[in-house]
mmCIF file with all atom_site columns, N, CA and C in Angstrom:
data_model
loop_
_atom_site.group_PDB
_atom_site.id
_atom_site.type_symbol
_atom_site.label_atom_id
_atom_site.label_alt_id
_atom_site.label_comp_id
_atom_site.label_asym_id
_atom_site.label_entity_id
_atom_site.label_seq_id
_atom_site.pdbx_PDB_ins_code
_atom_site.Cartn_x
_atom_site.Cartn_y
_atom_site.Cartn_z
_atom_site.occupancy
_atom_site.B_iso_or_equiv
_atom_site.pdbx_formal_charge
_atom_site.auth_seq_id
_atom_site.auth_comp_id
_atom_site.auth_asym_id
_atom_site.auth_atom_id
_atom_site.pdbx_PDB_model_num
ATOM 1   N N  . MET A 1 1  ? 0.839  -1.200 0.000   1.00 88.00 ? 1  MET A N  1
ATOM 2   C CA . MET A 1 1  ? 0.000  0.000  0.000   1.00 88.00 ? 1  MET A CA 1
ATOM 3   C C  . MET A 1 1  ? 0.875  1.252  0.000   1.00 88.00 ? 1  MET A C  1
ATOM 4   N N  . LYS A 1 2  ? 1.947  1.218  0.789   1.00 92.00 ? 2  LYS A N  1
ATOM 5   C CA . LYS A 1 2  ? 2.840  2.363  0.872   1.00 92.00 ? 2  LYS A CA 1
ATOM 6   C C  . LYS A 1 2  ? 3.480  2.644  -0.489  1.00 92.00 ? 2  LYS A C  1
ATOM 7   N N  . LYS A 1 3  ? 3.859  1.565  -1.171  1.00 94.00 ? 3  LYS A N  1
ATOM 8   C CA . LYS A 1 3  ? 4.485  1.696  -2.488  1.00 94.00 ? 3  LYS A CA 1
ATOM 9   C C  . LYS A 1 3  ? 3.507  2.345  -3.468  1.00 94.00 ? 3  LYS A C  1
ATOM 10  N N  . PHE A 1 4  ? 2.245  1.942  -3.401  1.00 94.00 ? 4  PHE A N  1
ATOM 11  C CA . PHE A 1 4  ? 1.210  2.479  -4.281  1.00 94.00 ? 4  PHE A CA 1
ATOM 12  C C  . PHE A 1 4  ? 1.044  3.978  -4.064  1.00 94.00 ? 4  PHE A C  1
ATOM 13  N N  . LEU A 1 5  ? 1.019  4.390  -2.794  1.00 93.00 ? 5  LEU A N  1
ATOM 14  C CA . LEU A 1 5  ? 0.888  5.812  -2.477  1.00 93.00 ? 5  LEU A CA 1
ATOM 15  C C  . LEU A 1 5  ? 2.083  6.594  -3.003  1.00 93.00 ? 5  LEU A C  1
ATOM 16  N N  . LYS A 1 6  ? 3.266  6.009  -2.868  1.00 90.00 ? 6  LYS A N  1
ATOM 17  C CA . LYS A 1 6  ? 4.482  6.671  -3.342  1.00 90.00 ? 6  LYS A CA 1
ATOM 18  C C  . LYS A 1 6  ? 4.411  6.879  -4.852  1.00 90.00 ? 6  LYS A C  1
ATOM 19  N N  . VAL A 1 7  ? 3.927  5.863  -5.562  1.00 92.00 ? 7  VAL A N  1
ATOM 20  C CA . VAL A 1 7  ? 3.790  5.961  -7.023  1.00 92.00 ? 7  VAL A CA 1
ATOM 21  C C  . VAL A 1 7  ? 2.809  7.070  -7.381  1.00 92.00 ? 7  VAL A C  1
ATOM 22  N N  . LEU A 1 8  ? 1.702  7.148  -6.649  1.00 92.00 ? 8  LEU A N  1
ATOM 23  C CA . LEU A 1 8  ? 0.708  8.195  -6.907  1.00 92.00 ? 8  LEU A CA 1
ATOM 24  C C  . LEU A 1 8  ? 1.317  9.578  -6.704  1.00 92.00 ? 8  LEU A C  1
ATOM 25  N N  . VAL A 1 9  ? 2.055  9.752  -5.615  1.00 89.00 ? 9  VAL A N  1
ATOM 26  C CA . VAL A 1 9  ? 2.674  11.043 -5.311  1.00 89.00 ? 9  VAL A CA 1
ATOM 27  C C  . VAL A 1 9  ? 3.684  11.414 -6.387  1.00 89.00 ? 9  VAL A C  1
ATOM 28  N N  . VAL A 1 10 ? 4.505  10.441 -6.780  1.00 88.00 ? 10 VAL A N  1
ATOM 29  C CA . VAL A 1 10 ? 5.521  10.697 -7.805  1.00 88.00 ? 10 VAL A CA 1
ATOM 30  C C  . VAL A 1 10 ? 4.862  11.094 -9.118  1.00 88.00 ? 10 VAL A C  1
ATOM 31  N N  . ARG A 1 11 ? 3.800  10.382 -9.495  1.00 91.00 ? 11 ARG A N  1
ATOM 32  C CA . ARG A 1 11 ? 3.113  10.696 -10.755 1.00 91.00 ? 11 ARG A CA 1
ATOM 33  C C  . ARG A 1 11 ? 2.486  12.079 -10.694 1.00 91.00 ? 11 ARG A C  1
ATOM 34  N N  . ARG A 1 12 ? 1.914  12.431 -9.546  1.00 91.00 ? 12 ARG A N  1
ATOM 35  C CA . ARG A 1 12 ? 1.288  13.744 -9.385  1.00 91.00 ? 12 ARG A CA 1
ATOM 36  C C  . ARG A 1 12 ? 2.337  14.849 -9.477  1.00 91.00 ? 12 ARG A C  1
ATOM 37  N N  . LEU A 1 13 ? 3.494  14.626 -8.813  1.00 87.00 ? 13 LEU A N  1
ATOM 38  C CA . LEU A 1 13 ? 4.570  15.616 -8.843  1.00 87.00 ? 13 LEU A CA 1
ATOM 39  C C  . LEU A 1 13 ? 5.171  15.735 -10.241 1.00 87.00 ? 13 LEU A C  1
ATOM 40  N N  . ALA A 1 14 ? 5.358  14.591 -10.901 1.00 88.00 ? 14 ALA A N  1
ATOM 41  C CA . ALA A 1 14 ? 5.985  14.582 -12.218 1.00 88.00 ? 14 ALA A CA 1
ATOM 42  C C  . ALA A 1 14 ? 5.135  15.313 -13.255 1.00 88.00 ? 14 ALA A C  1
ATOM 43  N N  . ALA A 1 15 ? 3.851  15.506 -12.959 1.00 93.00 ? 15 ALA A N  1
ATOM 44  C CA . ALA A 1 15 ? 2.961  16.185 -13.895 1.00 93.00 ? 15 ALA A CA 1
ATOM 45  C C  . ALA A 1 15 ? 3.239  17.690 -13.931 1.00 93.00 ? 15 ALA A C  1
ATOM 46  N N  . THR A 1 16 ? 3.930  18.205 -12.917 1.00 93.00 ? 16 THR A N  1
ATOM 47  C CA . THR A 1 16 ? 4.235  19.638 -12.868 1.00 93.00 ? 16 THR A CA 1
ATOM 48  C C  . THR A 1 16 ? 5.739  19.849 -12.921 1.00 93.00 ? 16 THR A C  1
ATOM 49  N N  . PRO A 1 17 ? 6.186  20.914 -13.600 1.00 93.00 ? 17 PRO A N  1
ATOM 50  C CA . PRO A 1 17 ? 7.626  21.206 -13.698 1.00 93.00 ? 17 PRO A CA 1
ATOM 51  C C  . PRO A 1 17 ? 8.279  21.358 -12.327 1.00 93.00 ? 17 PRO A C  1
ATOM 52  N N  . ILE A 1 18 ? 7.600  22.042 -11.415 1.00 94.00 ? 18 ILE A N  1
ATOM 53  C CA . ILE A 1 18 ? 8.161  22.249 -10.072 1.00 94.00 ? 18 ILE A CA 1
ATOM 54  C C  . ILE A 1 18 ? 8.293  20.905 -9.361  1.00 94.00 ? 18 ILE A C  1
ATOM 55  N N  . GLY A 1 19 ? 7.305  20.052 -9.549  1.00 91.00 ? 19 GLY A N  1
ATOM 56  C CA . GLY A 1 19 ? 7.344  18.728 -8.944  1.00 91.00 ? 19 GLY A CA 1
ATOM 57  C C  . GLY A 1 19 ? 8.500  17.900 -9.480  1.00 91.00 ? 19 GLY A C  1
ATOM 58  N N  . LEU A 1 20 ? 8.731  18.025 -10.795 1.00 92.00 ? 20 LEU A N  1
ATOM 59  C CA . LEU A 1 20 ? 9.847  17.295 -11.407 1.00 92.00 ? 20 LEU A CA 1
ATOM 60  C C  . LEU A 1 20 ? 11.164 17.750 -10.801 1.00 92.00 ? 20 LEU A C  1
ATOM 61  N N  . VAL A 1 21 ? 11.311 19.052 -10.608 1.00 93.00 ? 21 VAL A N  1
ATOM 62  C CA . VAL A 1 21 ? 12.536 19.588 -10.008 1.00 93.00 ? 21 VAL A CA 1
ATOM 63  C C  . VAL A 1 21 ? 12.690 19.052 -8.590  1.00 93.00 ? 21 VAL A C  1
ATOM 64  N N  . ALA A 1 22 ? 11.591 19.058 -7.827  1.00 91.00 ? 22 ALA A N  1
ATOM 65  C CA . ALA A 1 22 ? 11.632 18.566 -6.447  1.00 91.00 ? 22 ALA A CA 1
ATOM 66  C C  . ALA A 1 22 ? 12.030 17.095 -6.419  1.00 91.00 ? 22 ALA A C  1
ATOM 67  N N  . LEU A 1 23 ? 11.472 16.308 -7.340  1.00 89.00 ? 23 LEU A N  1
ATOM 68  C CA . LEU A 1 23 ? 11.812 14.880 -7.407  1.00 89.00 ? 23 LEU A CA 1
ATOM 69  C C  . LEU A 1 23 ? 13.285 14.700 -7.726  1.00 89.00 ? 23 LEU A C  1
ATOM 70  N N  . GLY A 1 24 ? 13.774 15.495 -8.680  1.00 92.00 ? 24 GLY A N  1
ATOM 71  C CA . GLY A 1 24 ? 15.180 15.402 -9.073  1.00 92.00 ? 24 GLY A CA 1
ATOM 72  C C  . GLY A 1 24 ? 16.102 15.731 -7.919  1.00 92.00 ? 24 GLY A C  1
ATOM 73  N N  . VAL A 1 25 ? 15.794 16.799 -7.207  1.00 93.00 ? 25 VAL A N  1
ATOM 74  C CA . VAL A 1 25 ? 16.618 17.207 -6.066  1.00 93.00 ? 25 VAL A CA 1
ATOM 75  C C  . VAL A 1 25 ? 16.575 16.139 -4.977  1.00 93.00 ? 25 VAL A C  1
ATOM 76  N N  . GLY A 1 26 ? 15.385 15.646 -4.676  1.00 91.00 ? 26 GLY A N  1
ATOM 77  C CA . GLY A 1 26 ? 15.242 14.618 -3.647  1.00 91.00 ? 26 GLY A CA 1
ATOM 78  C C  . GLY A 1 26 ? 15.984 13.347 -4.007  1.00 91.00 ? 26 GLY A C  1
ATOM 79  N N  . TRP A 1 27 ? 15.902 12.952 -5.286  1.00 90.00 ? 27 TRP A N  1
ATOM 80  C CA . TRP A 1 27 ? 16.594 11.741 -5.740  1.00 90.00 ? 27 TRP A CA 1
ATOM 81  C C  . TRP A 1 27 ? 18.099 11.927 -5.644  1.00 90.00 ? 27 TRP A C  1
ATOM 82  N N  . TYR A 1 28 ? 18.571 13.113 -6.065  1.00 92.00 ? 28 TYR A N  1
ATOM 83  C CA . TYR A 1 28 ? 20.015 13.386 -6.035  1.00 92.00 ? 28 TYR A CA 1
ATOM 84  C C  . TYR A 1 28 ? 20.546 13.374 -4.605  1.00 92.00 ? 28 TYR A C  1
ATOM 85  N N  . LEU A 1 29 ? 19.832 14.050 -3.704  1.00 92.00 ? 29 LEU A N  1
ATOM 86  C CA . LEU A 1 29 ? 20.269 14.105 -2.305  1.00 92.00 ? 29 LEU A CA 1
ATOM 87  C C  . LEU A 1 29 ? 20.229 12.712 -1.680  1.00 92.00 ? 29 LEU A C  1
ATOM 88  N N  . GLY A 1 30 ? 19.192 11.950 -1.969  1.00 91.00 ? 30 GLY A N  1
ATOM 89  C CA . GLY A 1 30 ? 19.069 10.600 -1.423  1.00 91.00 ? 30 GLY A CA 1
ATOM 90  C C  . GLY A 1 30 ? 20.198 9.707  -1.898  1.00 91.00 ? 30 GLY A C  1
ATOM 91  N N  . ARG A 1 31 ? 20.546 9.814  -3.175  1.00 90.00 ? 31 ARG A N  1
ATOM 92  C CA . ARG A 1 31 ? 21.629 9.005  -3.733  1.00 90.00 ? 31 ARG A CA 1
ATOM 93  C C  . ARG A 1 31 ? 22.957 9.364  -3.091  1.00 90.00 ? 31 ARG A C  1
ATOM 94  N N  . ARG A 1 32 ? 23.204 10.671 -2.935  1.00 87.00 ? 32 ARG A N  1
ATOM 95  C CA . ARG A 1 32 ? 24.467 11.139 -2.363  1.00 87.00 ? 32 ARG A CA 1
ATOM 96  C C  . ARG A 1 32 ? 24.593 10.665 -0.921  1.00 87.00 ? 32 ARG A C  1
ATOM 97  N N  . HIS A 1 33 ? 23.505 10.737 -0.188  1.00 82.00 ? 33 HIS A N  1
ATOM 98  C CA . HIS A 1 33 ? 23.514 10.339 1.224   1.00 82.00 ? 33 HIS A CA 1
ATOM 99  C C  . HIS A 1 33 ? 23.796 8.848  1.350   1.00 82.00 ? 33 HIS A C  1
ATOM 100 N N  . LYS A 1 34 ? 23.166 8.060  0.491   1.00 79.00 ? 34 LYS A N  1
ATOM 101 C CA . LYS A 1 34 ? 23.358 6.609  0.533   1.00 79.00 ? 34 LYS A CA 1
ATOM 102 C C  . LYS A 1 34 ? 24.805 6.259  0.212   1.00 79.00 ? 34 LYS A C  1
ATOM 103 N N  . LYS A 1 35 ? 25.385 6.964  -0.762  1.00 79.00 ? 35 LYS A N  1
ATOM 104 C CA . LYS A 1 35 ? 26.770 6.697  -1.158  1.00 79.00 ? 35 LYS A CA 1
ATOM 105 C C  . LYS A 1 35 ? 27.706 6.998  0.004   1.00 79.00 ? 35 LYS A C  1
ATOM 106 N N  . ARG A 1 36 ? 27.469 8.092  0.700   1.00 77.00 ? 36 ARG A N  1
ATOM 107 C CA . ARG A 1 36 ? 28.313 8.474  1.835   1.00 77.00 ? 36 ARG A CA 1
ATOM 108 C C  . ARG A 1 36 ? 28.219 7.418  2.930   1.00 77.00 ? 36 ARG A C  1
ATOM 109 N N  . ARG A 1 37 ? 27.023 6.885  3.162   1.00 77.00 ? 37 ARG A N  1
ATOM 110 C CA . ARG A 1 37 ? 26.826 5.861  4.193   1.00 77.00 ? 37 ARG A CA 1
ATOM 111 C C  . ARG A 1 37 ? 27.582 4.588  3.817   1.00 77.00 ? 37 ARG A C  1
ATOM 112 N N  . ASP A 1 38 ? 27.562 4.233  2.533   1.00 79.00 ? 38 ASP A N  1
ATOM 113 C CA . ASP A 1 38 ? 28.276 3.036  2.077   1.00 79.00 ? 38 ASP A CA 1
ATOM 114 C C  . ASP A 1 38 ? 29.779 3.197  2.280   1.00 79.00 ? 38 ASP A C  1
ATOM 115 N N  . GLU A 1 39 ? 30.304 4.389  1.987   1.00 78.00 ? 39 GLU A N  1
ATOM 116 C CA . GLU A 1 39 ? 31.738 4.633  2.162   1.00 78.00 ? 39 GLU A CA 1
ATOM 117 C C  . GLU A 1 39 ? 32.134 4.512  3.632   1.00 78.00 ? 39 GLU A C  1
ATOM 118 N N  . ARG A 1 40 ? 31.279 5.011  4.508   1.00 78.00 ? 40 ARG A N  1
ATOM 119 C CA . ARG A 1 40 ? 31.564 4.956  5.940   1.00 78.00 ? 40 ARG A CA 1
ATOM 120 C C  . ARG A 1 40 ? 31.570 3.501  6.415   1.00 78.00 ? 40 ARG A C  1
ATOM 121 N N  . ALA A 1 41 ? 30.694 2.686  5.860   1.00 81.00 ? 41 ALA A N  1
ATOM 122 C CA . ALA A 1 41 ? 30.607 1.274  6.250   1.00 81.00 ? 41 ALA A CA 1
ATOM 123 C C  . ALA A 1 41 ? 31.869 0.509  5.836   1.00 81.00 ? 41 ALA A C  1
ATOM 124 N N  . LYS A 1 42 ? 32.488 0.919  4.739   1.00 76.00 ? 42 LYS A N  1
ATOM 125 C CA . LYS A 1 42 ? 33.702 0.236  4.257   1.00 76.00 ? 42 LYS A CA 1
ATOM 126 C C  . LYS A 1 42 ? 34.883 0.469  5.189   1.00 76.00 ? 42 LYS A C  1
ATOM 127 N N  . HIS A 1 43 ? 34.993 1.676  5.734   1.00 71.00 ? 43 HIS A N  1
ATOM 128 C CA . HIS A 1 43 ? 36.166 2.015  6.563   1.00 71.00 ? 43 HIS A CA 1
ATOM 129 C C  . HIS A 1 43 ? 36.119 1.324  7.919   1.00 71.00 ? 43 HIS A C  1
#
């Protein structure tokens, strides 16, 4: 159910230019954060 809601939100946001920008920023920040966590786990 949670996944379904997420898809709905993403589709709603992607329909607007501002939403697309927000999604892009959120995805970029999330990816960067995950990468930093992985590097810390290696050390």
